[in-house]
């Protein structure tokens, strides 16, 4: 279990120059809206114990070089539970964020809705969810930090509903709190680490790294989309056009393949640079999201945001040469839609022999996941640029490719199907696989001639 910080300690851990927002005043009759006997006494004891008069503290603070709205829960005040006054403060915080175009950082530690206020407390989740939705519509980034514990409605709104979800090590995270889950439930399933494995948390961050991590994320997610042109706000927020990015230079061998089979052989070479090498060369710094928010993650799909040429923030989704799993496609779709809301261009790197086609992938909804990514690319609100850096295996690769703005490196290929599989379907002997590769016209220069890709990027240093 992670250390439990008070709201003020969590704020100090995250940023500086905290300025508390004015507190909305709501008067209740004695013992609250339900006349719950002893409720006023419980609140007074909580005030004495914590120094806070409600379960949430809201204000603005500077994190790195970015001022953000902070919503910090005080678990010591009635278990950080959400009541009507909590909802008032959270709504006021989001109103401040929209009025001043500030990102929102939630430092969550809550046991859920407050029983002493009954359904009036539970309906605060609708208020919070609406405020979060309004922030998304306004193009404002939302980052959640899950402290111990994060359960119930606080997890299902501010936590899981954030654009980026971070967690402290060992934090209890789950919709069901420890006292209401099944008695035989595995407690390890209700941890930050388990939620990251399940694709619900982007990263588990140690407390000593939290400030630096938040500062990086806020810098990336609030940087103007056209910073090199000196714009004050992102192009999406100002109603302008976001320019596409240029594809990275090729890092592998500069020579074009002589035959189709040469193209396959070069793309499959273990010596060829992979996605991580391209990302490291293109971005001065980057931060990754992880997980599809549907129960899965795929290490073979790298997604996140980075600081690209001229300090411009660019979103990226990159295949790593493995068969892409359904969670990978869903994570990429999540990334592209998030980039669209925040007004950032997208760079995708294609490198896969194809979509995973085992029984588990089918049970996890491979078809629907690929369809969703096709839709995300087709309806992207900001430009998508694609570079094929290795294998371009069928629809599992095409789903990540931008129509009309796809490029290729010299050591890559793109094919309707792998040459070996094409030969097998056509009932050709193995000796004809190489000839089949030529017939498929899968070399980069063939793809240019066919109009499938825009061009072949030059080798770095040429």
XYZ file of N, CA and C in Angstrom, residues 202-434:
699
model
N -2.217 4.604 -17.393
C -1.131 4.807 -18.355
C 0.239 4.530 -17.758
N 0.454 4.882 -16.499
C 1.766 4.673 -15.891
C 1.646 4.710 -14.378
N 2.460 3.918 -13.719
C 2.621 3.977 -12.266
C 3.879 4.793 -12.001
N 3.728 5.871 -11.235
C 4.798 6.846 -11.069
C 5.158 6.969 -9.593
N 6.429 6.831 -9.285
C 6.869 7.002 -7.902
C 6.682 8.447 -7.464
N 6.431 8.639 -6.178
C 6.109 9.978 -5.689
C 7.227 10.978 -5.959
N 8.497 10.537 -5.886
C 9.606 11.453 -6.134
C 9.721 11.846 -7.604
N 9.026 11.128 -8.489
C 9.045 11.439 -9.918
C 7.756 12.103 -10.386
N 6.802 12.269 -9.475
C 5.482 12.738 -9.878
C 5.528 14.145 -10.447
N 6.199 15.058 -9.768
C 6.213 16.442 -10.230
C 6.823 16.555 -11.632
N 7.949 15.888 -11.832
C 8.610 15.936 -13.137
C 7.738 15.313 -14.214
N 7.072 14.212 -13.879
C 6.205 13.540 -14.850
C 5.015 14.417 -15.218
N 4.381 15.018 -14.214
C 3.258 15.913 -14.487
C 3.702 17.113 -15.312
N 4.872 17.656 -14.995
C 5.374 18.814 -15.732
C 5.580 18.477 -17.202
N 6.132 17.289 -17.474
C 6.332 16.881 -18.865
C 5.008 16.738 -19.586
N 4.062 16.052 -18.954
C 2.769 15.859 -19.601
C 2.089 17.199 -19.868
N 2.107 18.101 -18.899
C 1.438 19.378 -19.088
C 2.118 20.213 -20.163
N 3.442 20.146 -20.217
C 4.156 20.863 -21.272
C 3.759 20.342 -22.643
N 3.708 19.020 -22.792
C 3.365 18.430 -24.082
C 1.914 18.699 -24.468
N 1.012 18.579 -23.514
C -0.408 18.668 -23.838
C -0.931 20.094 -23.917
N -0.137 21.067 -23.479
C -0.572 22.460 -23.573
C 0.286 23.265 -24.540
N 1.309 22.639 -25.135
C 2.144 23.357 -26.102
C 1.318 23.707 -27.328
N 1.502 24.924 -27.866
C 0.751 25.281 -29.080
C 1.025 24.299 -30.204
N -0.013 23.959 -30.953
C 0.144 23.010 -32.051
C 1.011 23.568 -33.166
N 1.129 24.888 -33.245
C 1.968 25.507 -34.274
C 2.956 26.450 -33.603
N 3.668 25.921 -32.606
C 4.551 26.754 -31.804
C 5.615 27.428 -32.659
N 6.085 26.727 -33.680
C 7.132 27.307 -34.517
C 6.646 28.558 -35.235
N 5.330 28.664 -35.429
C 4.790 29.842 -36.101
C 4.403 30.930 -35.113
N 4.621 30.686 -33.813
C 4.400 31.716 -32.812
C 2.958 31.885 -32.397
N 2.114 30.887 -32.615
C 0.729 31.000 -32.203
C 0.620 30.982 -30.689
N -0.403 31.639 -30.165
C -0.591 31.706 -28.714
C -1.381 30.508 -28.222
N -2.426 30.134 -28.962
C -3.244 28.993 -28.592
C -3.099 27.908 -29.636
N -3.533 26.700 -29.284
C -3.481 25.627 -30.267
C -4.383 25.956 -31.442
N -4.020 25.419 -32.612
C -4.802 25.702 -33.798
C -6.234 25.209 -33.649
N -6.383 24.054 -32.989
C -7.738 23.517 -32.836
C -8.581 24.443 -31.976
N -7.990 24.969 -30.894
C -8.732 25.834 -29.990
C -9.088 27.159 -30.657
N -8.233 27.636 -31.559
C -8.467 28.928 -32.185
C -9.260 28.812 -33.483
N -9.581 27.587 -33.878
C -10.387 27.392 -35.065
C -9.595 27.377 -36.346
N -8.271 27.361 -36.276
C -7.435 27.353 -37.457
C -7.102 25.946 -37.908
N -6.246 25.858 -38.915
C -5.845 24.572 -39.456
C -4.557 24.098 -38.796
N -4.486 22.827 -38.501
C -3.265 22.222 -37.975
C -2.490 21.639 -39.141
N -1.251 22.024 -39.276
C -0.432 21.541 -40.382
C 0.057 20.122 -40.098
N 0.118 19.266 -41.125
C 0.667 17.923 -40.912
C 2.160 17.986 -40.659
N 2.691 16.939 -40.071
C 4.124 16.870 -39.833
C 4.800 16.198 -41.021
N 6.101 16.441 -41.151
C 6.884 15.747 -42.160
C 7.327 14.407 -41.597
N 7.392 13.371 -42.415
C 7.817 12.068 -41.897
C 9.285 12.111 -41.501
N 9.692 11.337 -40.503
C 11.101 11.280 -40.126
C 11.956 10.738 -41.271
N 13.231 11.106 -41.258
C 14.162 10.563 -42.240
C 14.389 9.081 -41.994
N 14.696 8.341 -43.057
C 14.964 6.913 -42.919
C 16.259 6.692 -42.147
N 16.268 5.679 -41.310
C 17.451 5.360 -40.501
C 18.179 4.123 -40.997
N 17.531 3.316 -41.838
C 18.134 2.054 -42.266
C 19.002 2.206 -43.502
N 19.142 1.121 -44.229
C 19.968 1.113 -45.429
C 19.359 2.015 -46.495
N 20.189 2.807 -47.200
C 19.662 3.784 -48.156
C 19.239 3.195 -49.495
N 19.767 2.053 -49.898
C 19.491 1.513 -51.230
C 18.117 0.903 -51.343
N 17.476 1.098 -52.517
C 16.168 0.499 -52.764
C 16.323 -0.981 -53.108
N 15.353 -1.810 -52.763
C 15.439 -3.242 -53.052
C 15.288 -3.518 -54.549
N 16.059 -4.468 -55.026
C 16.000 -4.813 -56.452
C 14.776 -5.642 -56.784
N 14.352 -6.498 -55.851
C 13.216 -7.386 -56.100
C 12.227 -7.283 -54.946
N 11.047 -7.848 -55.183
C 10.057 -7.883 -54.119
C 10.547 -8.667 -52.915
N 11.222 -9.790 -53.173
C 11.707 -10.593 -52.056
C 12.809 -9.861 -51.301
N 13.624 -9.070 -52.005
C 14.625 -8.248 -51.319
C 13.943 -7.264 -50.369
N 12.839 -6.700 -50.810
C 12.100 -5.773 -49.957
C 11.626 -6.476 -48.689
N 11.119 -7.692 -48.825
C 10.669 -8.460 -47.669
C 11.841 -8.781 -46.758
N 12.935 -9.215 -47.375
C 14.107 -9.599 -46.586
C 14.676 -8.408 -45.811
N 14.745 -7.246 -46.452
C 15.247 -6.055 -45.766
C 14.319 -5.639 -44.625
N 13.014 -5.697 -44.877
C 12.054 -5.286 -43.852
C 12.076 -6.221 -42.645
N 12.394 -7.489 -42.876
C 12.408 -8.463 -41.784
C 13.781 -8.595 -41.126
N 14.756 -7.875 -41.607
C 16.110 -7.989 -41.057
C 16.159 -7.540 -39.601
N 16.784 -8.328 -38.728
C 16.909 -7.915 -37.327
C 17.806 -6.696 -37.159
N 18.568 -6.352 -38.195
C 19.457 -5.188 -38.123
C 18.722 -3.882 -38.440
N 17.528 -3.982 -38.978
C 16.801 -2.769 -39.363
C 16.349 -1.981 -38.136
N 16.442 -0.644 -38.162
C 15.946 0.166 -37.033
C 14.453 -0.043 -36.822
N 14.064 -0.089 -35.560
C 12.661 -0.295 -35.206
C 12.031 1.020 -34.746
N 10.785 0.930 -34.314
C 10.014 2.135 -33.993
C 10.681 2.982 -32.920
N 11.202 2.345 -31.872
C 11.802 3.117 -30.773
C 12.950 3.984 -31.271
N 13.740 3.467 -32.222
C 14.856 4.241 -32.757
C 14.348 5.466 -33.515
N 13.284 5.305 -34.280
C 12.716 6.446 -35.001
C 12.147 7.481 -34.032
N 11.449 7.023 -33.009
C 10.876 7.956 -32.039
C 11.965 8.713 -31.298
N 13.029 8.014 -30.921
C 14.135 8.679 -30.222
C 14.813 9.717 -31.107
N 14.909 9.426 -32.399
C 15.554 10.357 -33.324
C 14.671 11.558 -33.637
N 13.376 11.359 -33.631
C 12.452 12.420 -34.044
C 12.063 13.347 -32.901
N 11.928 12.791 -31.689
C 11.453 13.574 -30.553
C 12.589 13.868 -29.575
N 12.625 15.099 -29.061
C 13.605 15.437 -28.030
C 13.192 14.864 -26.684
N 11.904 14.723 -26.468
C 11.370 14.066 -25.271
C 9.947 13.644 -25.579
N 9.502 12.610 -24.890
C 8.161 12.098 -25.144
C 7.605 11.427 -23.900
N 6.292 11.263 -23.880
C 5.603 10.603 -22.776
C 4.557 9.671 -23.364
N 4.445 8.486 -22.794
C 3.610 7.443 -23.388
C 2.294 7.271 -22.651
N 1.251 6.997 -23.436
C 0.020 6.476 -22.864
C 0.056 4.969 -23.048
N -0.688 4.252 -22.235
C -0.685 2.801 -22.348
C -2.047 2.224 -22.030
N -2.536 1.367 -22.889
C -3.786 0.692 -22.590
C -4.957 1.219 -23.382
N -5.910 0.325 -23.613
C -7.048 0.641 -24.468
C -8.283 1.064 -23.696
N -8.207 1.091 -22.353
C -9.336 1.425 -21.475
C -10.473 0.400 -21.585
N -10.142 -0.750 -22.170
C -11.145 -1.809 -22.318
C -10.642 -3.124 -21.733
N -9.581 -3.076 -20.932
C -9.086 -4.284 -20.299
C -7.812 -4.842 -20.872
N -7.180 -4.129 -21.815
C -5.990 -4.696 -22.424
C -4.938 -3.671 -22.776
N -3.734 -4.162 -23.032
C -2.628 -3.342 -23.505
C -1.789 -4.185 -24.454
N -0.990 -3.528 -25.262
C -0.170 -4.207 -26.266
C 1.187 -3.528 -26.308
N 2.226 -4.224 -25.840
C 3.576 -3.654 -25.845
C 4.099 -3.431 -27.260
N 3.453 -4.025 -28.239
C 3.869 -3.866 -29.614
C 3.314 -2.626 -30.305
N 2.590 -1.799 -29.559
C 2.081 -0.531 -30.098
C 2.471 0.573 -29.128
N 3.355 1.448 -29.544
C 3.799 2.565 -28.714
C 2.977 3.796 -29.060
N 2.332 4.394 -28.064
C 1.495 5.567 -28.288
C 1.833 6.642 -27.265
N 1.732 7.891 -27.678
C 1.981 8.975 -26.752
C 2.130 10.302 -27.467
N 2.778 11.252 -26.779
C 3.008 12.577 -27.317
C 4.478 12.911 -27.142
N 5.035 13.635 -28.098
C 6.432 14.012 -28.015
C 6.665 15.418 -28.511
N 7.820 15.951 -28.148
C 8.229 17.257 -28.613
C 9.060 17.070 -29.872
N 8.474 17.426 -31.005
C 9.110 17.184 -32.290
C 9.912 18.368 -32.780
N 10.119 18.466 -34.082
C 10.889 19.567 -34.652
C 10.335 20.923 -34.234
N 11.234 21.844 -33.895
C 10.884 23.210 -33.481
C 10.018 23.225 -32.230
N 10.099 22.171 -31.415
C 9.353 22.137 -30.167
C 7.876 21.880 -30.321
N 7.458 21.460 -31.487
C 6.042 21.222 -31.762
C 5.595 19.900 -31.166
N 4.491 19.895 -30.449
C 3.967 18.649 -29.903
C 3.281 17.842 -30.997
N 3.645 16.572 -31.072
C 3.097 15.658 -32.065
C 2.678 14.376 -31.342
N 1.509 13.871 -31.660
C 1.085 12.580 -31.132
C 1.653 11.477 -32.016
N 1.931 10.328 -31.420
C 2.488 9.234 -32.217
C 1.840 7.909 -31.838
N 1.714 7.043 -32.841
C 1.282 5.657 -32.643
C 2.183 4.813 -33.531
N 2.929 3.901 -32.941
C 3.978 3.199 -33.682
C 3.945 1.704 -33.414
N 3.858 0.933 -34.479
C 3.961 -0.518 -34.369
C 5.428 -0.920 -34.246
N 5.683 -1.990 -33.508
C 7.060 -2.372 -33.165
C 7.539 -3.642 -33.859
N 6.876 -4.032 -34.935
C 7.324 -5.192 -35.685
C 6.662 -6.490 -35.312
N 5.780 -6.467 -34.328
C 5.070 -7.668 -33.910
C 3.656 -7.657 -34.482
N 2.985 -8.795 -34.397
C 1.582 -8.852 -34.794
C 0.769 -8.014 -33.813
N 0.049 -7.026 -34.319
C -0.660 -6.086 -33.455
C -1.913 -6.722 -32.882
N -2.080 -6.567 -31.580
C -3.211 -7.159 -30.883
C -4.376 -6.170 -30.818
N -5.591 -6.648 -30.555
C -6.745 -5.744 -30.500
C -6.531 -4.554 -29.571
N -5.905 -4.792 -28.420
C -5.664 -3.677 -27.492
C -4.773 -2.620 -28.117
N -3.836 -3.032 -28.967
C -2.975 -2.074 -29.638
C -3.752 -1.178 -30.586
N -4.664 -1.768 -31.347
C -5.484 -0.967 -32.255
C -6.381 -0.009 -31.479
N -6.966 -0.481 -30.379
C -7.837 0.397 -29.603
C -7.042 1.527 -28.952
N -5.814 1.236 -28.504
C -4.992 2.284 -27.909
C -4.630 3.339 -28.947
N -4.306 2.906 -30.162
C -3.995 3.857 -31.232
C -5.206 4.718 -31.573
N -6.384 4.118 -31.601
C -7.595 4.894 -31.869
C -7.831 5.904 -30.758
N -7.620 5.492 -29.534
C -7.743 6.411 -28.393
C -6.783 7.586 -28.552
N -5.552 7.299 -28.954
C -4.526 8.333 -29.126
C -4.928 9.323 -30.216
N -5.394 8.837 -31.353
C -5.745 9.707 -32.469
C -6.913 10.616 -32.102
N -7.886 10.094 -31.395
C -9.033 10.924 -30.993
C -8.626 11.950 -29.946
N -7.756 11.568 -29.021
C -7.273 12.520 -28.025
C -6.484 13.635 -28.703
N -5.620 13.287 -29.646
C -4.859 14.301 -30.370
C -5.788 15.253 -31.101
N -6.866 14.730 -31.655
C -7.825 15.578 -32.343
C -8.492 16.567 -31.414
N -8.867 16.113 -30.220
C -9.509 17.008 -29.257
C -8.563 18.111 -28.810
N -7.286 17.786 -28.667
C -6.330 18.758 -28.158
C -5.651 19.562 -29.261
N -5.867 19.181 -30.512
C -5.367 19.965 -31.621
C -3.948 19.677 -32.042
N -3.505 18.406 -31.925
C -2.139 18.059 -32.302
C -2.124 17.128 -33.510
N -1.171 17.320 -34.424
C -1.026 16.390 -35.542
C -0.536 15.033 -35.053
N -0.705 14.025 -35.889
C -0.376 12.647 -35.500
C 0.640 12.068 -36.478
N 1.611 11.370 -35.939
C 2.571 10.600 -36.722
C 2.353 9.128 -36.410
N 2.157 8.307 -37.444
C 2.046 6.867 -37.224
C 3.186 6.163 -37.946
N 3.728 5.140 -37.308
C 4.791 4.325 -37.881
C 4.251 2.910 -38.081
N 4.261 2.445 -39.313
C 3.724 1.129 -39.646
C 4.856 0.112 -39.681
N 4.707 -0.951 -38.921
C 5.688 -2.040 -38.921
C 5.070 -3.256 -38.246
N 4.398 -4.076 -39.021
C 3.766 -5.278 -38.478
C 3.609 -6.317 -39.583
N 3.827 -7.598 -39.269
C 3.512 -8.634 -40.258
C 2.019 -8.770 -40.478
N 1.227 -8.153 -39.582
C -0.226 -8.199 -39.702
C -0.876 -8.206 -38.336
N -2.177 -8.229 -38.336
C -2.913 -8.284 -37.081
C -2.794 -9.664 -36.449
N -2.740 -9.704 -35.132
C -2.757 -10.983 -34.427
C -4.029 -11.737 -34.806
N -3.883 -13.020 -35.126
C -5.048 -13.781 -35.603
C -5.266 -15.073 -34.827
N -4.745 -15.119 -33.605
C -4.967 -16.299 -32.781
C -6.361 -16.246 -32.167
N -6.742 -17.341 -31.509
C -8.089 -17.430 -30.944
C -8.347 -16.351 -29.902
N -7.338 -16.037 -29.106
C -7.514 -15.008 -28.083
C -7.780 -13.649 -28.720
N -7.075 -13.337 -29.806
C -7.301 -12.073 -30.489
C -8.737 -11.990 -31.014
N -9.253 -13.100 -31.510
C -10.641 -13.096 -31.983
C -11.601 -12.880 -30.817
N -11.318 -13.531 -29.682
C -12.195 -13.331 -28.517
C -12.122 -11.904 -28.011
N -10.999 -11.231 -28.220
C -10.828 -9.856 -27.757
C -11.338 -8.831 -28.757
N -11.939 -9.298 -29.824
C -12.577 -8.392 -30.773
C -11.633 -7.769 -31.773
N -10.811 -8.591 -32.422
C -9.846 -8.066 -33.390
C -10.529 -7.273 -34.498
N -11.586 -7.825 -35.044
C -12.262 -7.153 -36.150
C -12.805 -5.790 -35.765
N -13.490 -5.717 -34.644
C -14.063 -4.432 -34.232
C -12.981 -3.435 -33.851
N -11.871 -3.914 -33.277
C -10.775 -3.016 -32.910
C -10.130 -2.409 -34.151
N -9.914 -3.234 -35.181
C -9.338 -2.723 -36.429
C -10.313 -1.763 -37.102
N -11.584 -2.113 -37.091
C -12.591 -1.235 -37.684
C -12.612 0.122 -36.989
N -12.474 0.115 -35.674
C -12.493 1.372 -34.919
C -11.290 2.236 -35.263
N -10.121 1.609 -35.469
C -8.946 2.384 -35.849
C -9.090 2.944 -37.259
N -9.589 2.144 -38.185
C -9.864 2.675 -39.524
C -10.749 3.925 -39.425
N -11.786 3.852 -38.582
C -12.708 4.975 -38.434
C -12.018 6.176 -37.803
N -11.161 5.923 -36.794
C -10.468 7.025 -36.132
C -9.557 7.760 -37.100
N -8.831 7.022 -37.936
C -7.948 7.655 -38.923
C -8.774 8.392 -39.978
N -9.844 7.767 -40.435
C -10.659 8.365 -41.487
C -11.328 9.649 -41.041
N -11.644 9.763 -39.759
C -12.366 10.936 -39.252
C -11.495 11.810 -38.365
N -10.184 11.635 -38.430
C -9.269 12.396 -37.569
C -9.483 13.891 -37.742
N -9.518 14.602 -36.632
C -9.747 16.049 -36.663
C -8.468 16.819 -36.960
N -7.329 16.177 -36.846
C -6.045 16.793 -37.166
C -5.308 15.898 -38.152
N -4.326 16.441 -38.886
C -3.661 15.646 -39.924
C -2.910 14.448 -39.349
N -2.941 13.362 -40.105
C -2.197 12.149 -39.778
C -1.159 11.920 -40.872
N 0.082 11.714 -40.468
C 1.172 11.397 -41.383
C 1.695 10.012 -41.045
N 1.909 9.175 -42.050
C 2.335 7.794 -41.817
C 3.661 7.524 -42.508
N 4.526 6.795 -41.817
C 5.772 6.310 -42.403
C 5.833 4.804 -42.206
N 5.944 4.061 -43.300
C 6.130 2.615 -43.223
C 7.628 2.377 -43.040
N 8.005 1.796 -41.910
C 9.428 1.643 -41.585
C 9.903 0.198 -41.683
N 9.001 -0.738 -41.933
C 9.370 -2.152 -42.011
C 8.318 -2.922 -42.760
N 7.731 -3.895 -42.090
C 6.702 -4.694 -42.744
C 5.359 -3.969 -42.736
N 4.697 -3.989 -43.864
C 3.341 -3.489 -43.973
C 2.437 -4.637 -44.337
N 2.011 -5.363 -43.325
C 1.279 -6.593 -43.551
C -0.220 -6.424 -43.578
N -0.787 -6.278 -44.750
C -2.222 -6.351 -44.983
C -3.005 -5.292 -44.193
N -4.281 -5.615 -43.880
C -5.159 -4.657 -43.206
C -4.702 -4.306 -41.817
N -3.966 -5.204 -41.192
C -3.453 -4.910 -39.858
C -2.455 -3.776 -39.855
N -1.830 -3.525 -41.002
C -0.937 -2.376 -41.156
C -1.681 -1.181 -41.740
N -2.552 -1.447 -42.696
C -3.266 -0.363 -43.371
C -4.135 0.427 -42.408
N -4.639 -0.200 -41.359
C -5.509 0.494 -40.414
C -4.823 1.701 -39.788
N -3.499 1.658 -39.686
C -2.755 2.746 -39.058
C -2.255 3.764 -40.081
N -2.512 3.534 -41.362
C -1.953 4.370 -42.424
C -2.912 5.486 -42.823
N -2.334 6.661 -43.054
C -3.128 7.825 -43.438
C -3.402 7.813 -44.943
N -4.649 7.816 -45.370
C -4.955 7.870 -46.803
C -4.389 9.146 -47.418
N -3.586 8.990 -48.470
C -3.044 10.142 -49.163
C -1.835 10.775 -48.508
N -1.427 10.307 -47.351
C -0.267 10.907 -46.686
C 0.593 9.837 -46.027
N 0.845 8.764 -46.786
C 1.687 7.672 -46.307
C 2.987 7.645 -47.103
N 4.079 7.500 -46.386
C 5.416 7.459 -46.962
C 6.073 6.140 -46.572
N 7.223 5.831 -47.161
C 7.912 4.580 -46.843
C 9.418 4.798 -46.829
N 10.102 3.978 -46.052
C 11.556 3.971 -46.049
C 12.040 2.972 -47.102
N 13.316 3.060 -47.510
C 13.823 2.118 -48.520
C 13.786 0.662 -48.073
N 13.873 0.412 -46.758
C 13.888 -0.975 -46.284
C 12.533 -1.397 -45.729
N 11.499 -1.155 -46.516
C 10.144 -1.511 -46.093
C 9.385 -2.108 -47.271
N 8.249 -2.698 -46.959
C 7.328 -3.136 -48.011
C 5.910 -2.991 -47.494
N 4.946 -2.965 -48.406
C 3.528 -2.908 -48.045
C 2.817 -3.871 -48.989
N 2.035 -4.795 -48.424
C 1.445 -5.833 -49.267
C 0.038 -6.178 -48.813
N -0.770 -6.582 -49.766
C -2.115 -7.041 -49.454
C -2.073 -8.296 -48.590
N -0.984 -9.067 -48.727
C -0.797 -10.284 -47.950
C 0.675 -10.663 -48.036
N 1.172 -11.373 -47.044
C 2.562 -11.818 -47.087
C 2.771 -12.740 -48.288
N 3.920 -12.634 -48.954
C 4.157 -13.460 -50.147
C 3.998 -14.949 -49.886
N 4.433 -15.431 -48.712
C 4.305 -16.853 -48.401
C 2.834 -17.274 -48.346
N 2.010 -16.418 -47.724
C 0.591 -16.743 -47.615
C -0.102 -16.636 -48.969
N 0.314 -15.654 -49.771
C -0.267 -15.536 -51.117
C 0.013 -16.786 -51.943
N 1.259 -17.270 -51.862
C 1.611 -18.478 -52.601
C 0.798 -19.673 -52.115
N 0.607 -19.761 -50.796
C -0.159 -20.881 -50.237
C -1.607 -20.835 -50.703
N -2.210 -19.638 -50.703
C -3.601 -19.507 -51.142
C -3.737 -19.873 -52.625
N -2.736 -19.501 -53.395
C -2.751 -19.801 -54.826
C -2.272 -21.216 -55.142
N -1.963 -21.971 -54.098
C -1.503 -23.362 -54.217
C -0.210 -23.467 -55.025
N 0.666 -22.500 -54.790
C 1.960 -22.515 -55.444
C 2.994 -23.165 -54.532
N 4.009 -23.796 -55.069
C 5.061 -24.396 -54.240
C 5.908 -23.295 -53.594
N 6.619 -23.669 -52.535
C 7.458 -22.713 -51.810
C 8.496 -22.074 -52.715
N 8.899 -22.781 -53.753
C 9.917 -22.249 -54.662
C 9.428 -21.026 -55.440
N 8.115 -20.793 -55.452
C 7.566 -19.658 -56.192
C 7.240 -18.461 -55.310
N 7.599 -18.534 -54.020
C 7.308 -17.418 -53.110
C 7.985 -16.138 -53.583
N 9.235 -16.247 -54.008
C 9.969 -15.045 -54.432
C 9.341 -14.425 -55.676
